[in-house]
Each structure stands twice: as C-alpha cells, then as structure tokens.
Amino acid sequence: MDPATRIRRAHTFDEIAELYDRGRREPPDHLFNDLFAQAGIEPSSARILEIGCGTGQATLPLARRGCHIDCVEIGANLARIARRNLAGFPQVRVDTASFEDWEPGSLSFDIVFAATSWHWLDPQLRYAKAAQVLRPAGVLAFTTGGHVFPPGFDPIFAEMQNCYEAIGEARMKWPPPAPEEVRDAREEIEQSGYFENVRVTRRIWVDEFTADEHVAMMSTASDHRLMQPAKRDQLFAEMHRLIQSRPGGRIRKHNLTMLHLAQKKA
C-alpha cells in the first residue's frame, strides 16, 4: 500500500484502543514454541524488542515464558493499556514511539519480534533499524498471513461476501487463493542485505467465534475502521445476523501464520 494509506491505517488502532484490547486475542502457543525452537534461544534468557505490541496480545505469552521485553508502540492509548495488562511483569517495559524514531541508547537484543505489525513499518528503514539494534548473530522474527480458505473452510464466509457487495465495499476476489499460494517475505528479507539463514514456518490453525466475538474482532480491522460509519454498521449487523441464525451461533475461521526468522549478518 502507498505510504499515506499505510500510516493512516496504522493509526486507526489507537483510536479504538479499548475495543482493540477486547476484540483481539493472543496468538496460539505454537507461534512461540516455533520461535524459540528455531532461534535456539532459551526464553528466560532472551532479551526481546517487540515492535507494535498493541495492548500486549503477543507480549503476555512472551512475558509468561520469562522473557525480558522492551516494547515499542506508536499508539499512546494502546501503550497505556499494554502497561496496565503487563503490570505483573517487571521485566517488561513499554515505550510510546514509532519504531522508526525510537532510540535504543545502549540497548541491544537477542530477538527483534513483530507479530502482525511488520507491514506497518517503513519498508525503507525496517530491516536496517532491526539489524542496528540486534546483537551479533541476533534474530529478526516477524509474522505475516491472515484469513485463509483451505478445503473445508466455513461456507459462511462466502455468504458474507454478499454483505460487502451490498454496501459497495467488495474487495476480495472470490474464490481466494489457496493457502499454499500466499507469498511469504523470504525474498524481501534476503534482498535487504542485512540478514541470512532465512527460515519460514507456515501453520494453518482454526479459531472459533460467536457473533459478538467476530464483530468485535472485525471492528478493529483497519480497513473496516476507514469505512463510512453507516456502511460499517450495516455490514456488522448483517454479519451478526448470519452468525446468530446458524445452529450453535458460531463460526470457524482458518488462519495462516507465516513465522519468518532470519539471522543478522556478521
């Protein structure tokens, strides 16, 4: 996306920080198991810089594993709630700043980690800045991915495309690409010139939502925040109706997480 759109969308989360805290869930445990197994670093000894911590969805699992974490969060409201959520972990600190402007001082890190936030960073600066703050042979780790539609996906999502079309906001090509066709960032990492030994772990996992939970989560999506409020309200009301009308009132969502790890070049 163009820089102006990227910046605008990245700032929407702070405008709804309390809703973001309620609507977004912690990542699955396998993400963190993969992270430390592949990095070859013991969590309790790891010094981590987390970029874009939000209200602490990925920070809390890291903190429970004993990691020492410095978080950089551009949103003042998000950072305030993250500090509240992480108050029981004295080894965690949350700074309010953009990663691009943040000054590490004398700090250096074993891991620079970004869960679903790497794409919000300036592509001209992010790899160089990450390499700058990593210790020798330190690890850059970030995730990309999103909602995917493997065989057996919940058909309600095909129905929901009609909801988007009804308000003039249809965006997704249907049928969408298969999960194995979703590109990772391996080539981009290698072309940056700052990292080597690039590894990508792809996992598909399933989450379930009630109507209220799904609407709360979608209410935090940056592209939906930029919709006209009346259109957004109509969309969410119809989503809610569709989910509530099915037996059990729940949906199953398949997610693809691609964990990228790369070692800082000597």
Coordinates of N, CA, C and O in Angstrom, one line a residue, residues 47-156:
R47 N 16.5 -11.5 25.5 CA 16.2 -10.0 25.6 C 15.6 -9.7 24.2 O 16.2 -9.8 23.2
I48 N 14.3 -9.3 24.3 CA 13.5 -9.1 23.1 C 13.0 -7.7 22.9 O 12.6 -7.0 23.9
L49 N 13.1 -7.2 21.7 CA 12.5 -5.9 21.3 C 11.2 -6.3 20.6 O 11.3 -6.9 19.5
E50 N 10.0 -6.0 21.1 CA 8.8 -6.2 20.4 C 8.3 -4.9 19.7 O 8.1 -3.9 20.4
I51 N 8.1 -5.0 18.4 CA 7.6 -3.8 17.7 C 6.1 -3.9 17.5 O 5.6 -4.8 17.0
G52 N 5.4 -2.8 17.9 CA 4.0 -2.7 17.8 C 3.3 -3.7 18.6 O 2.6 -4.6 18.2
C53 N 3.4 -3.6 20.0 CA 2.8 -4.6 20.9 C 1.3 -4.5 21.0 O 0.7 -5.4 21.6
G54 N 0.7 -3.4 20.5 CA -0.7 -3.2 20.7 C -1.0 -3.1 22.2 O -0.4 -2.3 22.9
T55 N -2.0 -3.9 22.7 CA -2.2 -3.9 24.1 C -1.6 -5.1 24.9 O -2.0 -5.4 26.0
G56 N -0.7 -5.8 24.1 CA 0.0 -6.9 24.8 C -0.4 -8.3 24.4 O -0.1 -9.2 25.1
Q57 N -1.1 -8.5 23.3 CA -1.6 -9.8 22.9 C -0.5 -10.8 22.8 O -0.6 -12.0 23.2
A58 N 0.6 -10.4 22.1 CA 1.8 -11.4 22.0 C 2.8 -11.2 23.1 O 3.6 -12.1 23.4
T59 N 2.7 -10.0 23.8 CA 3.7 -9.7 24.8 C 3.4 -10.6 26.1 O 4.4 -11.1 26.7
L60 N 2.2 -10.8 26.4 CA 1.8 -11.6 27.6 C 2.4 -13.0 27.5 O 3.0 -13.5 28.4
P61 N 2.2 -13.8 26.4 CA 2.8 -15.1 26.3 C 4.3 -15.1 26.4 O 4.9 -16.0 27.0
L62 N 4.9 -14.1 25.8 CA 6.4 -14.0 26.0 C 6.8 -13.7 27.4 O 7.8 -14.3 27.9
A63 N 6.1 -12.8 28.1 CA 6.4 -12.5 29.5 C 6.2 -13.7 30.4 O 7.0 -13.9 31.3
R64 N 5.1 -14.5 30.1 CA 4.9 -15.7 30.9 C 6.0 -16.7 30.8 O 6.3 -17.5 31.7
R65 N 6.7 -16.6 29.7 CA 7.9 -17.5 29.4 C 9.1 -17.0 30.1 O 10.2 -17.6 29.9
G66 N 9.1 -15.8 30.7 CA 10.2 -15.3 31.4 C 11.1 -14.4 30.6 O 12.2 -14.0 31.0
C67 N 10.7 -14.0 29.4 CA 11.5 -13.1 28.5 C 11.6 -11.7 29.1 O 10.7 -11.2 29.8
H68 N 12.7 -11.1 28.9 CA 12.9 -9.7 29.1 C 12.5 -8.9 27.9 O 13.2 -9.1 26.8
I69 N 11.6 -8.0 28.0 CA 11.0 -7.4 26.7 C 10.9 -5.9 26.8 O 10.5 -5.4 27.8
D70 N 11.4 -5.3 25.8 CA 11.2 -3.8 25.6 C 10.2 -3.7 24.4 O 10.5 -4.2 23.3
C71 N 9.1 -3.1 24.7 CA 8.1 -2.9 23.6 C 8.1 -1.5 23.1 O 8.2 -0.6 23.9
V72 N 7.9 -1.4 21.8 CA 7.8 0.0 21.2 C 6.4 0.0 20.5 O 6.2 -0.8 19.6
E73 N 5.6 0.9 21.0 CA 4.2 1.0 20.5 C 3.9 2.5 20.1 O 4.1 3.4 21.0
I74 N 3.5 2.7 18.9 CA 3.3 4.1 18.4 C 2.1 4.7 19.0 O 2.0 6.0 19.2
G75 N 1.1 3.9 19.4 CA -0.2 4.5 19.9 C -0.1 4.7 21.4 O 0.1 3.8 22.2
A76 N -0.4 5.9 21.8 CA -0.3 6.2 23.3 C -1.4 5.5 24.0 O -1.2 5.0 25.2
N77 N -2.6 5.4 23.5 CA -3.7 4.7 24.2 C -3.4 3.2 24.3 O -3.6 2.6 25.3
L78 N -2.9 2.6 23.2 CA -2.6 1.2 23.2 C -1.5 0.9 24.2 O -1.5 0.0 24.9
A79 N -0.4 1.8 24.2 CA 0.7 1.6 25.1 C 0.2 1.7 26.6 O 0.7 0.9 27.4
R80 N -0.7 2.6 26.9 CA -1.2 2.8 28.2 C -1.9 1.5 28.7 O -1.7 1.0 29.8
I81 N -2.7 0.9 27.8 CA -3.4 -0.3 28.2 C -2.4 -1.5 28.3 O -2.6 -2.4 29.2
A82 N -1.4 -1.5 27.4 CA -0.4 -2.6 27.5 C 0.3 -2.5 28.8 O 0.5 -3.6 29.5
R83 N 0.6 -1.3 29.3 CA 1.3 -1.2 30.6 C 0.4 -1.7 31.7 O 0.9 -2.4 32.6
R84 N -0.9 -1.5 31.6 CA -1.9 -2.0 32.6 C -1.9 -3.5 32.5 O -1.9 -4.2 33.6
N85 N -2.0 -4.1 31.3 CA -2.1 -5.5 31.2 C -0.8 -6.3 31.6 O -0.9 -7.4 32.0
L86 N 0.3 -5.6 31.5 CA 1.6 -6.2 31.8 C 2.2 -5.8 33.1 O 3.4 -6.0 33.4
A87 N 1.4 -5.2 34.0 CA 1.9 -4.6 35.2 C 2.5 -5.7 36.1 O 3.3 -5.4 37.0
G88 N 2.1 -6.9 36.0 CA 2.6 -8.0 36.8 C 3.9 -8.6 36.4 O 4.4 -9.5 37.0
F89 N 4.5 -8.0 35.3 CA 5.8 -8.5 34.8 C 6.8 -7.4 34.8 O 6.9 -6.6 33.9
P90 N 7.6 -7.3 35.9 CA 8.6 -6.2 36.0 C 9.7 -6.2 34.9 O 10.3 -5.2 34.8
Q91 N 9.8 -7.3 34.3 CA 10.9 -7.4 33.2 C 10.4 -6.9 31.9 O 11.1 -7.0 30.9
V92 N 9.2 -6.3 31.8 CA 8.6 -5.8 30.6 C 8.5 -4.3 30.7 O 8.0 -3.8 31.7
R93 N 8.9 -3.6 29.6 CA 8.8 -2.1 29.6 C 8.1 -1.8 28.2 O 8.4 -2.4 27.2
V94 N 7.3 -0.8 28.3 CA 6.6 -0.3 27.1 C 6.9 1.1 26.8 O 6.6 2.0 27.7
D95 N 7.5 1.4 25.7 CA 7.8 2.8 25.3 C 6.8 3.2 24.2 O 6.4 2.5 23.4
T96 N 6.4 4.5 24.3 CA 5.5 5.1 23.3 C 6.3 5.8 22.2 O 6.9 6.9 22.5
A97 N 6.4 5.2 21.1 CA 7.2 5.8 20.0 C 7.0 5.0 18.7 O 6.6 3.8 18.8
S98 N 7.3 5.5 17.6 CA 7.4 4.7 16.4 C 8.7 4.0 16.4 O 9.7 4.5 16.9
F99 N 8.7 2.8 15.8 CA 10.0 2.1 15.7 C 11.0 2.9 15.0 O 12.2 2.9 15.3
E100 N 10.6 3.5 13.9 CA 11.5 4.3 13.1 C 12.2 5.4 13.8 O 13.3 5.7 13.6
D101 N 11.5 6.0 14.8 CA 12.0 7.2 15.5 C 12.6 6.8 16.9 O 13.3 7.6 17.5
W102 N 12.3 5.6 17.3 CA 12.8 5.1 18.7 C 14.3 5.0 18.8 O 14.9 4.5 17.8
E103 N 14.8 5.5 19.9 CA 16.3 5.5 20.1 C 16.6 4.4 21.1 O 16.2 4.5 22.3
P104 N 17.4 3.4 20.8 CA 17.7 2.3 21.7 C 18.7 2.6 22.8 O 18.8 1.9 23.7
G105 N 19.4 3.7 22.6 CA 20.5 4.0 23.5 C 21.6 2.9 23.4 O 22.0 2.5 22.4
S106 N 21.9 2.4 24.6 CA 22.9 1.3 24.7 C 22.3 -0.1 24.6 O 23.0 -1.1 24.7
L107 N 21.0 -0.2 24.4 CA 20.3 -1.5 24.4 C 20.6 -2.2 23.1 O 20.8 -1.7 22.0
S108 N 20.8 -3.6 23.3 CA 20.8 -4.5 22.1 C 20.1 -5.7 22.5 O 19.9 -6.0 23.6
F109 N 19.7 -6.5 21.4 CA 18.7 -7.5 21.7 C 19.1 -8.8 21.0 O 19.7 -8.8 20.0
D110 N 18.6 -9.9 21.6 CA 18.7 -11.2 21.0 C 17.7 -11.4 19.9 O 18.0 -12.1 18.9
I111 N 16.5 -10.9 20.0 CA 15.4 -11.1 19.1 C 14.7 -9.7 18.9 O 14.4 -9.1 19.8
V112 N 14.5 -9.4 17.6 CA 13.6 -8.3 17.3 C 12.3 -9.0 16.7 O 12.4 -9.8 15.8
F113 N 11.2 -8.8 17.4 CA 10.0 -9.5 17.1 C 8.8 -8.6 16.8 O 8.6 -7.6 17.4
A114 N 8.1 -9.0 15.7 CA 6.9 -8.2 15.4 C 5.8 -9.2 15.0 O 5.9 -9.9 14.0
A115 N 4.7 -9.2 15.8 CA 3.6 -10.1 15.5 C 2.5 -9.3 14.8 O 1.9 -8.4 15.4
T116 N 2.3 -9.5 13.5 CA 1.3 -8.9 12.7 C 1.5 -7.4 12.6 O 0.5 -6.6 12.3
S117 N 2.7 -6.8 12.8 CA 2.9 -5.4 12.8 C 4.0 -5.0 11.8 O 4.2 -3.8 11.5
W118 N 4.7 -6.0 11.2 CA 5.9 -5.7 10.4 C 5.5 -4.9 9.2 O 6.2 -4.0 8.7
H119 N 4.3 -5.2 8.6 CA 3.9 -4.5 7.4 C 3.5 -3.0 7.6 O 3.3 -2.3 6.6
W120 N 3.3 -2.6 8.8 CA 3.0 -1.2 9.1 C 4.3 -0.3 9.2 O 4.1 0.9 9.2
L121 N 5.4 -0.9 9.2 CA 6.7 -0.2 9.3 C 7.2 0.3 7.9 O 6.8 -0.2 6.9
D122 N 8.0 1.4 8.0 CA 8.5 1.9 6.8 C 9.4 0.9 6.1 O 10.5 0.5 6.6
P123 N 9.1 0.4 4.9 CA 9.9 -0.6 4.2 C 11.3 -0.2 3.9 O 12.2 -1.0 3.6
Q124 N 11.5 1.1 3.8 CA 12.9 1.6 3.5 C 13.8 1.6 4.7 O 15.0 1.7 4.6
L125 N 13.2 1.5 5.9 CA 14.0 1.6 7.2 C 14.0 0.3 8.0 O 14.9 0.1 8.9
R126 N 13.0 -0.5 7.9 CA 12.7 -1.5 9.0 C 13.8 -2.5 9.1 O 14.2 -2.9 10.2
Y127 N 14.4 -3.0 8.0 CA 15.4 -4.0 8.1 C 16.7 -3.4 8.6 O 17.4 -4.1 9.5
A128 N 17.1 -2.3 8.2 CA 18.3 -1.6 8.7 C 18.2 -1.3 10.2 O 19.2 -1.6 10.9
K129 N 17.0 -0.8 10.6 CA 16.9 -0.5 12.0 C 16.9 -1.8 12.9 O 17.5 -1.8 14.0
A130 N 16.2 -2.8 12.4 CA 16.3 -4.1 13.2 C 17.7 -4.6 13.3 O 18.1 -5.0 14.4
A131 N 18.4 -4.6 12.2 CA 19.8 -5.1 12.3 C 20.6 -4.2 13.2 O 21.5 -4.7 14.0
Q132 N 20.4 -2.9 13.3 CA 21.1 -2.0 14.1 C 21.0 -2.3 15.6 O 22.0 -2.2 16.3
V133 N 19.8 -2.7 16.0 CA 19.6 -3.0 17.5 C 19.8 -4.4 17.9 O 19.7 -4.7 19.1
L134 N 20.1 -5.3 16.9 CA 20.3 -6.7 17.3 C 21.8 -6.9 17.7 O 22.7 -6.3 17.1
R135 N 22.0 -7.8 18.6 CA 23.3 -8.2 18.9 C 23.9 -9.1 17.8 O 23.2 -9.5 16.9
P136 N 25.2 -9.3 17.7 CA 25.8 -10.1 16.7 C 25.1 -11.5 16.7 O 24.9 -12.1 17.7
A137 N 24.7 -11.9 15.5 CA 24.0 -13.2 15.2 C 22.6 -13.2 15.8 O 22.0 -14.2 15.9
G138 N 22.1 -12.0 16.2 CA 20.7 -11.9 16.7 C 19.7 -12.2 15.6 O 20.0 -12.3 14.4
V139 N 18.5 -12.4 16.0 CA 17.4 -13.0 15.2 C 16.3 -11.9 15.0 O 15.8 -11.4 15.9
L140 N 16.0 -11.7 13.7 CA 14.8 -11.0 13.4 C 13.6 -12.0 13.2 O 13.8 -13.0 12.5
A141 N 12.5 -11.8 13.8 CA 11.3 -12.7 13.7 C 10.1 -11.8 13.6 O 9.8 -10.9 14.3
F142 N 9.3 -12.2 12.5 CA 8.0 -11.5 12.4 C 7.1 -12.4 11.7 O 7.4 -13.4 11.0
T143 N 5.8 -12.1 11.8 CA 4.7 -12.9 11.2 C 4.0 -12.1 10.1 O 3.8 -10.9 10.2
T144 N 3.6 -12.9 9.1 CA 2.6 -12.4 8.1 C 1.5 -13.5 8.0 O 1.7 -14.6 8.5
G145 N 0.5 -13.2 7.2 CA -0.5 -14.2 7.0 C -1.9 -13.6 7.1 O -2.1 -12.4 6.7
G146 N -2.9 -14.3 7.6 CA -4.2 -13.8 7.7 C -5.2 -14.9 7.5 O -4.9 -16.1 7.6
H147 N -6.4 -14.5 7.2 CA -7.6 -15.4 7.0 C -7.4 -16.2 5.7 O -7.1 -15.6 4.6
V148 N -7.5 -17.5 5.7 CA -7.3 -18.3 4.5 C -8.5 -19.3 4.4 O -9.2 -19.5 5.3
F149 N -8.6 -19.9 3.2 CA -9.8 -20.7 2.9 C -9.3 -22.1 2.3 O -9.4 -22.3 1.1
P150 N -8.8 -23.0 3.1 CA -8.5 -24.3 2.7 C -9.7 -25.1 2.4 O -10.8 -24.7 2.8
P151 N -9.6 -26.3 1.8 CA -10.7 -27.2 1.7 C -11.4 -27.4 3.0 O -10.7 -27.6 4.0
G152 N -12.7 -27.3 3.0 CA -13.4 -27.5 4.3 C -13.6 -26.2 5.1 O -14.1 -26.2 6.2
F153 N -13.3 -25.0 4.5 CA -13.5 -23.8 5.2 C -15.0 -23.5 5.5 O -15.8 -24.1 4.8
D154 N -15.2 -22.7 6.5 CA -16.6 -22.4 6.8 C -17.3 -21.7 5.7 O -16.9 -20.6 5.4
P155 N -18.4 -22.2 5.1 CA -19.0 -21.6 4.0 C -19.7 -20.2 4.3 O -20.1 -19.5 3.4
I156 N -19.8 -19.9 5.6 CA -20.5 -18.6 5.9 C -19.7 -17.4 5.4 O -20.2 -16.4 5.1

